[in-house]
Amino acid sequence: MRLALLADDAAVWSSRLLAVAVVLFLVVPIAICVVLSFDARDYLGGFPPTAWSLRWYRAFFDNPSYLDGLVVSLKLAVLATLIAVIAGTAAALFLARSRFPGRAALETVFLMPKFIPTVVIGFSLLGFTAAVGIRDAFTRLLIGHAVIVLPFTIRAALASLVGIRPSLVEAAVSLGASERRALLDIVVPLARTGIAAGAVMAFVLSFDEVAVSLFLSDPFTQTLPVVLIAEMRANLNLTIAAVSASFLVLTGTVLLLLDRTLGLDRVIGQGIYRT
Amino acid sequence: MMPLDRRRFLVGSGLGATAALLGGARLTPAQAAEQLMVVQWGAAWIDVSRKIVETYTKETGDKIAWELHAGGAMAIVAKIRPQWPNVGYNLISAWDPVFQAMIKEDWLEPVSLDEMPALKDIPPAFFQKDAAGRLMSVPLSTSGAFWGYREDLVDKPIESVEQLLEPRFKGKLCVPYPVNLTGLLMLTLAMQRGGNERNIEPGWALLKELAQRGQIGRVINNNSEFINAMSSGETSVAFFNIGAWTQVRKNFPTKILSRLADNRGFLFNEGFAIVKSDKDKVAASKRFANYFATPAINEMYNLPLGEGPTNSKAKPGDDIADVFYKPDELARYAYIADFAYMASQVDLWAKRWETEITPLLRT
Amino acid sequence: MTAGAPRSWGLVAPALLLLVVGLVCPLVYLARESLHPFVDGRALPTGWTVTNYAELLRPAYAFYFFDTLRFGLVVSALALALGTPLAWIAARTARSALRRAILGLLIGLLFTNLVARLYAILVTYGTTGPFSGFARLFGLSAASPGFAAILVGIGLLHFVLPVAALTLIGTFQNLNPRLEEAASSLGAPRWRVALGILLPLAAPGLISAFLITFAMCISNFVVPLLLGRGVVLFTTNLMYVRITEIANYPSGAAIGIIMLVLVFAIVYGLSALARRLLPGEATS
């Protein structure tokens, strides 16, 4: 009996240990990268650095391409998220409230882009837009990013909408509201956690998207990941470490703000069993 | 320097051009300020180019925007094809095979000695020509691809490529993809075993031997991967272009094997090609390229690259004296490959690499 | 819910339009491109041929497809296994600060650029990094090409773990804690509760998470590009090289189409299989 209890405790503690190990696994390389961003040497030498310097930060701020890339990435992410959330929520509303033979198939169709390799999406869009005459790089990028994040907004909204009782809408309609008002004023606000979660996911996915952006960028419109890769392949040096460290600070600040205002657990939702 | 939004740049330079035309500016009416988009290699190339352009911008008012080659220069051809003629580039830094490819596509503006006086000092053989014999490239550097090794990592000097099959080099070889250097790796290996561009089978046999014995440690795709592989000491022997070797030489003792008894050094030229798609910018592009070809600038450009200047009035750097050849050595040690032919084989060689070599490398 | 024919097709129009313009038409274009010939270094816009596909049916290319899928399966399984403890703690802990810390970490990692993360891994586990000894655990040296496969695995894991963990948190949150309490009050040890009760209930969510991570792994090409040392190549890399370095668009398109077909077959095949084996709600 005692052995069984011990084994049980061991199982619990080893799983906790595993969780800690995973956190370390995820965090340590990034920490090392931050330390290296202060390395004074010209090439990737041993760790820890023997001499310290701010030269890579200076190189980062002297190089306008990084900031240009950041601006493009942000604009793109915001617009793509907006489009995907609007189109996605509308589609989710439709899917949640209908029952017709092809419904499951339609849902599958909407979730399809999730499973298509982004390289395929990027290249096919490049060829198609060139053939059709859409030459503006930002437009191409916007279409590509919106398509990629659409499944996530639909899925997140759908997850929330499924839990909303139809009687609420019926009650509103019976009280005289048009169906549109019932949807906009009752259903959407109730589903806002799901929609918000979808929006956050969409934003992050668009911001981080590499393959599609690589194909659809042009010299004047490059997203940040594209700039990073171009600089990495042309010029592998520690400027990228400086860039990453700077963005880490930015991300940390944003997350702290998000936590203070919304509470991070609201962003992902509490699940149906939390009181 | 304030990061400037490129769209504003274009508008700004448009306004600037108008102002100049109305006769207000310090520029002569025939030369309005232009914005040129130039594609250049990273690392030392972009650094020295930016320095040179600082002075150029002050003198002429032209603004230069840079895009970096992300891999081999041939990749830019693949990028331009679907977009032609709506291409943003005005000048492209490239080398002989890429010049040939672009000439075949009819993308380039011919250059002439009248329009660009600095070209008069460049040996005619360096220029890439089209079928009608017109000059189509602006050669700025003489370069080459060579075998070499880090002297601090290899105990006994290497005298022949055959030695690379020895067990002491297991995992120590760094080689480029066939696409890089337009397959010069295949050529050097073929010539080691008595072949040439059109008889490349001996090269494949030697390559397979090297792969099977596990000699190949790293396959690289661009200058910075090369510099990192060799600087970190992961690999100690490699075949690549002298421009990249020079960056390694700056920090580590390196021997370049340009005078092998049973192989060659592969010479080629790098320089600018002027893209003809944007007619309004062609004159400014020619002015820009000409500037780089003048003796003093040509010398300054090539020093950090470790490449030889093309302008005969410019002096080559001291550090490459041991690498490049005196005129009497050319016949014995140097080789100028048939890049046009090799460029047509690259797709095939890349596929052979994927199917026959890469699987051998993972063991 | 409203039964019968829906009245509001207008709701679904924007999404459909986006899909048609952004996905369906381009894919049709891709299929057409894959049938064009590539002759003498140039892709020809007319003429039809199946050589692009025929070339890819050789066993050597099967190796690449196989390899890519293998990475996907292994890394996805690892991601689920390693992500579960962390996700469980986040889902079940009473301490809100711990929960928010874990969520913050995971979301923060998602926001951190993948390229930057891969660079960090390169620098950490490479020959000059502090963890270069890690390779020796596998009997390899950090400089050997065989290690590239491990590096790519680490990189992919870094890429998918946050997503897997976040999805799992969502799944675990929706498991009724009362069931665990009931089982333990009846005397079952924790591990039996986990395996006998929680696992079957969480299965649809686990499978969903697995499929998402799997799709993410095999579609990725940045990780092998930056960490593969030229030795580990995914089919996506083959596609990329063909398109950007050689300008052989037809061949690249053919690889793309084959990948598309394969991914769909595997994902929908696996979910159909799962639906048959597990009673209860359908997987996504």
PDB file of N, CA and C in Angstrom, chain A residues 42-44 61-65 67-68 75 126 130 135-136 138 140 214-215 217-222 229-237, chain B residues 1 3-7 10 35 37 42-43 46 50 67-71 79 82-83 86 88-89 221-225 228 231-232 251-252:
ATOM      1  N   ASP A  42      33.555  39.699 -33.299  1.00  0.00           N
ATOM      2  CA  ASP A  42      33.113  39.847 -34.675  1.00  0.00           C
ATOM      3  C   ASP A  42      32.460  38.598 -35.242  1.00  0.00           C
ATOM      4  N   TYR A  43      32.586  37.482 -34.543  1.00  0.00           N
ATOM      5  CA  TYR A  43      32.142  36.217 -35.110  1.00  0.00           C
ATOM      6  C   TYR A  43      31.562  35.398 -33.970  1.00  0.00           C
ATOM      7  N   LEU A  44      30.899  34.302 -34.272  1.00  0.00           N
ATOM      8  CA  LEU A  44      30.295  33.476 -33.221  1.00  0.00           C
ATOM      9  C   LEU A  44      31.370  32.712 -32.465  1.00  0.00           C
ATOM     10  N   PHE A  61      19.938  49.800 -34.602  1.00  0.00           N
ATOM     11  CA  PHE A  61      19.217  51.059 -34.782  1.00  0.00           C
ATOM     12  C   PHE A  61      19.703  51.843 -35.990  1.00  0.00           C
ATOM     13  N   ASP A  62      20.944  51.575 -36.408  1.00  0.00           N
ATOM     14  CA  ASP A  62      21.446  52.252 -37.602  1.00  0.00           C
ATOM     15  C   ASP A  62      20.844  51.681 -38.869  1.00  0.00           C
ATOM     16  N   ASN A  63      20.349  50.471 -38.779  1.00  0.00           N
ATOM     17  CA  ASN A  63      19.860  49.802 -39.977  1.00  0.00           C
ATOM     18  C   ASN A  63      18.354  49.998 -40.094  1.00  0.00           C
ATOM     19  N   PRO A  64      17.925  50.822 -41.033  1.00  0.00           N
ATOM     20  CA  PRO A  64      16.495  51.137 -41.108  1.00  0.00           C
ATOM     21  C   PRO A  64      15.633  49.956 -41.521  1.00  0.00           C
ATOM     22  N   SER A  65      16.226  48.935 -42.126  1.00  0.00           N
ATOM     23  CA  SER A  65      15.374  47.841 -42.608  1.00  0.00           C
ATOM     24  C   SER A  65      14.618  47.145 -41.493  1.00  0.00           C
ATOM     25  N   LEU A  67      13.416  48.401 -38.648  1.00  0.00           N
ATOM     26  CA  LEU A  67      12.240  49.164 -38.224  1.00  0.00           C
ATOM     27  C   LEU A  67      11.192  49.219 -39.326  1.00  0.00           C
ATOM     28  N   ASP A  68      11.658  49.339 -40.587  1.00  0.00           N
ATOM     29  CA  ASP A  68      10.706  49.280 -41.703  1.00  0.00           C
ATOM     30  C   ASP A  68       9.944  47.969 -41.663  1.00  0.00           C
ATOM     31  N   LYS A  75       1.408  46.576 -39.448  1.00  0.00           N
ATOM     32  CA  LYS A  75       0.267  46.993 -40.281  1.00  0.00           C
ATOM     33  C   LYS A  75      -0.450  45.762 -40.829  1.00  0.00           C
ATOM     34  N   LEU A 126       1.672  33.969 -55.228  1.00  0.00           N
ATOM     35  CA  LEU A 126       2.585  34.793 -56.015  1.00  0.00           C
ATOM     36  C   LEU A 126       2.277  34.646 -57.495  1.00  0.00           C
ATOM     37  N   ALA A 130       0.321  37.522 -59.826  1.00  0.00           N
ATOM     38  CA  ALA A 130       1.061  38.050 -60.973  1.00  0.00           C
ATOM     39  C   ALA A 130       0.270  37.827 -62.251  1.00  0.00           C
ATOM     40  N   ARG A 135      -0.303  43.693 -58.485  1.00  0.00           N
ATOM     41  CA  ARG A 135       1.133  43.844 -58.365  1.00  0.00           C
ATOM     42  C   ARG A 135       1.573  44.424 -57.031  1.00  0.00           C
ATOM     43  N   ASP A 136       0.649  45.001 -56.294  1.00  0.00           N
ATOM     44  CA  ASP A 136       1.064  45.640 -55.056  1.00  0.00           C
ATOM     45  C   ASP A 136       1.407  44.587 -54.014  1.00  0.00           C
ATOM     46  N   PHE A 138       1.849  44.773 -50.804  1.00  0.00           N
ATOM     47  CA  PHE A 138       1.107  44.781 -49.547  1.00  0.00           C
ATOM     48  C   PHE A 138      -0.240  44.079 -49.714  1.00  0.00           C
ATOM     49  N   ARG A 140      -0.940  41.694 -51.845  1.00  0.00           N
ATOM     50  CA  ARG A 140      -0.681  40.258 -51.934  1.00  0.00           C
ATOM     51  C   ARG A 140      -0.473  39.673 -50.542  1.00  0.00           C
ATOM     52  N   LEU A 214       7.939  35.484 -47.396  1.00  0.00           N
ATOM     53  CA  LEU A 214       9.139  35.383 -48.224  1.00  0.00           C
ATOM     54  C   LEU A 214       8.799  35.432 -49.701  1.00  0.00           C
ATOM     55  N   PHE A 215       7.736  34.781 -50.065  1.00  0.00           N
ATOM     56  CA  PHE A 215       7.374  34.771 -51.475  1.00  0.00           C
ATOM     57  C   PHE A 215       6.728  36.060 -51.929  1.00  0.00           C
ATOM     58  N   SER A 217       6.847  39.193 -50.543  1.00  0.00           N
ATOM     59  CA  SER A 217       7.459  40.500 -50.295  1.00  0.00           C
ATOM     60  C   SER A 217       8.145  41.018 -51.536  1.00  0.00           C
ATOM     61  N   ASP A 218       8.324  42.312 -51.578  1.00  0.00           N
ATOM     62  CA  ASP A 218       9.181  42.874 -52.613  1.00  0.00           C
ATOM     63  C   ASP A 218      10.137  43.845 -51.927  1.00  0.00           C
ATOM     64  N   PRO A 219      11.128  44.389 -52.635  1.00  0.00           N
ATOM     65  CA  PRO A 219      12.161  45.163 -51.942  1.00  0.00           C
ATOM     66  C   PRO A 219      11.621  46.283 -51.074  1.00  0.00           C
ATOM     67  N   PHE A 220      10.454  46.845 -51.435  1.00  0.00           N
ATOM     68  CA  PHE A 220       9.967  47.978 -50.666  1.00  0.00           C
ATOM     69  C   PHE A 220       9.022  47.567 -49.547  1.00  0.00           C
ATOM     70  N   THR A 221       8.556  46.338 -49.598  1.00  0.00           N
ATOM     71  CA  THR A 221       7.598  45.909 -48.582  1.00  0.00           C
ATOM     72  C   THR A 221       8.043  44.573 -48.032  1.00  0.00           C
ATOM     73  N   GLN A 222       8.753  44.616 -46.927  1.00  0.00           N
ATOM     74  CA  GLN A 222       9.224  43.375 -46.339  1.00  0.00           C
ATOM     75  C   GLN A 222       8.765  43.285 -44.908  1.00  0.00           C
ATOM     76  N   ILE A 229      15.547  37.033 -41.867  1.00  0.00           N
ATOM     77  CA  ILE A 229      16.147  35.952 -42.632  1.00  0.00           C
ATOM     78  C   ILE A 229      17.121  36.485 -43.665  1.00  0.00           C
ATOM     79  N   ALA A 230      16.746  37.551 -44.345  1.00  0.00           N
ATOM     80  CA  ALA A 230      17.642  38.121 -45.349  1.00  0.00           C
ATOM     81  C   ALA A 230      18.939  38.553 -44.683  1.00  0.00           C
ATOM     82  N   GLU A 231      18.816  39.230 -43.543  1.00  0.00           N
ATOM     83  CA  GLU A 231      20.017  39.672 -42.857  1.00  0.00           C
ATOM     84  C   GLU A 231      20.813  38.474 -42.353  1.00  0.00           C
ATOM     85  N   MET A 232      20.108  37.441 -41.896  1.00  0.00           N
ATOM     86  CA  MET A 232      20.794  36.261 -41.392  1.00  0.00           C
ATOM     87  C   MET A 232      21.576  35.576 -42.485  1.00  0.00           C
ATOM     88  N   ARG A 233      20.977  35.496 -43.674  1.00  0.00           N
ATOM     89  CA  ARG A 233      21.638  34.765 -44.733  1.00  0.00           C
ATOM     90  C   ARG A 233      22.717  35.600 -45.399  1.00  0.00           C
ATOM     91  N   ALA A 234      22.540  36.905 -45.343  1.00  0.00           N
ATOM     92  CA  ALA A 234      23.537  37.747 -45.993  1.00  0.00           C
ATOM     93  C   ALA A 234      24.668  38.079 -45.026  1.00  0.00           C
ATOM     94  N   ASN A 235      24.389  38.086 -43.766  1.00  0.00           N
ATOM     95  CA  ASN A 235      25.234  38.807 -42.832  1.00  0.00           C
ATOM     96  C   ASN A 235      25.144  38.202 -41.452  1.00  0.00           C
ATOM     97  N   LEU A 236      25.393  36.903 -41.286  1.00  0.00           N
ATOM     98  CA  LEU A 236      25.095  36.295 -40.002  1.00  0.00           C
ATOM     99  C   LEU A 236      25.944  36.911 -38.917  1.00  0.00           C
ATOM    100  N   ASN A 237      25.362  37.816 -38.164  1.00  0.00           N
ATOM    101  CA  ASN A 237      26.111  38.322 -37.036  1.00  0.00           C
ATOM    102  C   ASN A 237      25.128  38.604 -35.906  1.00  0.00           C
TER     103      ASN A 237
ATOM    104  N   MET B   1      20.967  57.869 -38.249  1.00  0.00           N
ATOM    105  CA  MET B   1      20.134  58.246 -39.391  1.00  0.00           C
ATOM    106  C   MET B   1      18.705  57.822 -39.146  1.00  0.00           C
ATOM    107  N   PRO B   3      15.301  56.326 -39.723  1.00  0.00           N
ATOM    108  CA  PRO B   3      14.762  55.376 -40.712  1.00  0.00           C
ATOM    109  C   PRO B   3      13.674  56.057 -41.520  1.00  0.00           C
ATOM    110  N   LEU B   4      13.785  55.975 -42.816  1.00  0.00           N
ATOM    111  CA  LEU B   4      12.815  56.667 -43.663  1.00  0.00           C
ATOM    112  C   LEU B   4      11.880  55.669 -44.321  1.00  0.00           C
ATOM    113  N   ASP B   5      10.658  55.961 -44.342  1.00  0.00           N
ATOM    114  CA  ASP B   5       9.686  55.135 -45.031  1.00  0.00           C
ATOM    115  C   ASP B   5       9.951  55.224 -46.529  1.00  0.00           C
ATOM    116  N   ARG B   6      10.110  54.037 -47.160  1.00  0.00           N
ATOM    117  CA  ARG B   6      10.547  54.063 -48.543  1.00  0.00           C
ATOM    118  C   ARG B   6       9.538  54.715 -49.466  1.00  0.00           C
ATOM    119  N   ARG B   7       8.246  54.593 -49.114  1.00  0.00           N
ATOM    120  CA  ARG B   7       7.260  55.223 -50.007  1.00  0.00           C
ATOM    121  C   ARG B   7       7.451  56.732 -49.997  1.00  0.00           C
ATOM    122  N   LEU B  10      10.285  57.785 -52.240  1.00  0.00           N
ATOM    123  CA  LEU B  10      10.003  57.900 -53.664  1.00  0.00           C
ATOM    124  C   LEU B  10       9.306  59.208 -53.965  1.00  0.00           C
ATOM    125  N   GLN B  35      16.521  58.010 -57.006  1.00  0.00           N
ATOM    126  CA  GLN B  35      16.624  56.949 -56.025  1.00  0.00           C
ATOM    127  C   GLN B  35      16.876  55.671 -56.796  1.00  0.00           C
ATOM    128  N   MET B  37      17.676  51.511 -56.698  1.00  0.00           N
ATOM    129  CA  MET B  37      17.587  50.298 -55.891  1.00  0.00           C
ATOM    130  C   MET B  37      18.650  49.341 -56.393  1.00  0.00           C
ATOM    131  N   GLY B  42      25.760  40.561 -49.033  1.00  0.00           N
ATOM    132  CA  GLY B  42      25.882  41.037 -47.660  1.00  0.00           C
ATOM    133  C   GLY B  42      27.330  41.034 -47.209  1.00  0.00           C
ATOM    134  N   ALA B  43      27.525  41.023 -45.901  1.00  0.00           N
ATOM    135  CA  ALA B  43      28.856  40.999 -45.267  1.00  0.00           C
ATOM    136  C   ALA B  43      29.718  42.137 -45.821  1.00  0.00           C
ATOM    137  N   ILE B  46      28.343  44.696 -48.733  1.00  0.00           N
ATOM    138  CA  ILE B  46      27.406  45.777 -48.433  1.00  0.00           C
ATOM    139  C   ILE B  46      28.084  46.842 -47.575  1.00  0.00           C
ATOM    140  N   ARG B  50      28.280  50.670 -48.809  1.00  0.00           N
ATOM    141  CA  ARG B  50      27.599  51.765 -48.075  1.00  0.00           C
ATOM    142  C   ARG B  50      28.558  52.918 -47.838  1.00  0.00           C
ATOM    143  N   GLU B  67      19.096  46.148 -51.498  1.00  0.00           N
ATOM    144  CA  GLU B  67      18.484  44.868 -51.151  1.00  0.00           C
ATOM    145  C   GLU B  67      19.601  43.831 -51.180  1.00  0.00           C
ATOM    146  N   LEU B  68      19.561  42.910 -50.223  1.00  0.00           N
ATOM    147  CA  LEU B  68      20.654  41.955 -50.127  1.00  0.00           C
ATOM    148  C   LEU B  68      20.310  40.644 -50.811  1.00  0.00           C
ATOM    149  N   HIS B  69      21.282  40.104 -51.521  1.00  0.00           N
ATOM    150  CA  HIS B  69      21.132  38.749 -52.044  1.00  0.00           C
ATOM    151  C   HIS B  69      20.990  37.811 -50.859  1.00  0.00           C
ATOM    152  N   ALA B  70      19.958  36.993 -50.877  1.00  0.00           N
ATOM    153  CA  ALA B  70      19.779  36.105 -49.732  1.00  0.00           C
ATOM    154  C   ALA B  70      20.467  34.771 -49.932  1.00  0.00           C
ATOM    155  N   GLY B  71      20.908  34.474 -51.140  1.00  0.00           N
ATOM    156  CA  GLY B  71      21.569  33.199 -51.352  1.00  0.00           C
ATOM    157  C   GLY B  71      22.577  33.414 -52.444  1.00  0.00           C
ATOM    158  N   LYS B  79      13.763  35.524 -58.970  1.00  0.00           N
ATOM    159  CA  LYS B  79      12.844  36.484 -58.381  1.00  0.00           C
ATOM    160  C   LYS B  79      12.309  37.440 -59.436  1.00  0.00           C
ATOM    161  N   PRO B  82       9.121  36.243 -62.699  1.00  0.00           N
ATOM    162  CA  PRO B  82       7.663  36.411 -62.699  1.00  0.00           C
ATOM    163  C   PRO B  82       7.239  37.864 -62.709  1.00  0.00           C
ATOM    164  N   GLN B  83       8.115  38.782 -62.328  1.00  0.00           N
ATOM    165  CA  GLN B  83       7.682  40.155 -62.188  1.00  0.00           C
ATOM    166  C   GLN B  83       8.052  41.031 -63.372  1.00  0.00           C
ATOM    167  N   ASN B  86       7.975  44.649 -64.309  1.00  0.00           N
ATOM    168  CA  ASN B  86       7.739  45.481 -63.122  1.00  0.00           C
ATOM    169  C   ASN B  86       8.713  45.122 -62.029  1.00  0.00           C
ATOM    170  N   GLY B  88      11.718  46.236 -59.351  1.00  0.00           N
ATOM    171  CA  GLY B  88      12.134  47.446 -58.652  1.00  0.00           C
ATOM    172  C   GLY B  88      13.617  47.736 -58.746  1.00  0.00           C
ATOM    173  N   TYR B  89      14.394  46.785 -59.259  1.00  0.00           N
ATOM    174  CA  TYR B  89      15.850  46.964 -59.183  1.00  0.00           C
ATOM    175  C   TYR B  89      16.397  47.758 -60.356  1.00  0.00           C
ATOM    176  N   ASN B 221      25.052  27.443 -48.333  1.00  0.00           N
ATOM    177  CA  ASN B 221      24.224  28.033 -49.355  1.00  0.00           C
ATOM    178  C   ASN B 221      24.569  29.477 -49.656  1.00  0.00           C
ATOM    179  N   ASN B 222      25.349  30.103 -48.802  1.00  0.00           N
ATOM    180  CA  ASN B 222      25.646  31.511 -49.040  1.00  0.00           C
ATOM    181  C   ASN B 222      26.891  31.906 -48.249  1.00  0.00           C
ATOM    182  N   ASN B 223      27.328  33.138 -48.470  1.00  0.00           N
ATOM    183  CA  ASN B 223      28.569  33.603 -47.847  1.00  0.00           C
ATOM    184  C   ASN B 223      28.546  33.512 -46.337  1.00  0.00           C
ATOM    185  N   SER B 224      27.448  33.933 -45.729  1.00  0.00           N
ATOM    186  CA  SER B 224      27.504  34.001 -44.269  1.00  0.00           C
ATOM    187  C   SER B 224      27.488  32.610 -43.638  1.00  0.00           C
ATOM    188  N   GLU B 225      26.802  31.650 -44.276  1.00  0.00           N
ATOM    189  CA  GLU B 225      26.866  30.290 -43.729  1.00  0.00           C
ATOM    190  C   GLU B 225      28.295  29.760 -43.822  1.00  0.00           C
ATOM    191  N   ASN B 228      30.531  31.413 -41.198  1.00  0.00           N
ATOM    192  CA  ASN B 228      30.261  30.862 -39.872  1.00  0.00           C
ATOM    193  C   ASN B 228      30.762  29.441 -39.703  1.00  0.00           C
ATOM    194  N   SER B 231      34.525  29.764 -39.422  1.00  0.00           N
ATOM    195  CA  SER B 231      34.977  30.503 -38.243  1.00  0.00           C
ATOM    196  C   SER B 231      34.749  29.704 -36.972  1.00  0.00           C
ATOM    197  N   SER B 232      33.684  28.932 -36.939  1.00  0.00           N
ATOM    198  CA  SER B 232      33.397  28.214 -35.706  1.00  0.00           C
ATOM    199  C   SER B 232      34.272  26.986 -35.571  1.00  0.00           C
ATOM    200  N   ASN B 251      40.359  36.577 -39.346  1.00  0.00           N
ATOM    201  CA  ASN B 251      40.410  36.142 -37.956  1.00  0.00           C
ATOM    202  C   ASN B 251      41.229  34.887 -37.723  1.00  0.00           C
ATOM    203  N   PHE B 252      41.461  34.103 -38.757  1.00  0.00           N
ATOM    204  CA  PHE B 252      42.150  32.825 -38.574  1.00  0.00           C
ATOM    205  C   PHE B 252      43.184  32.602 -39.666  1.00  0.00           C
TER     206      PHE B 252
END
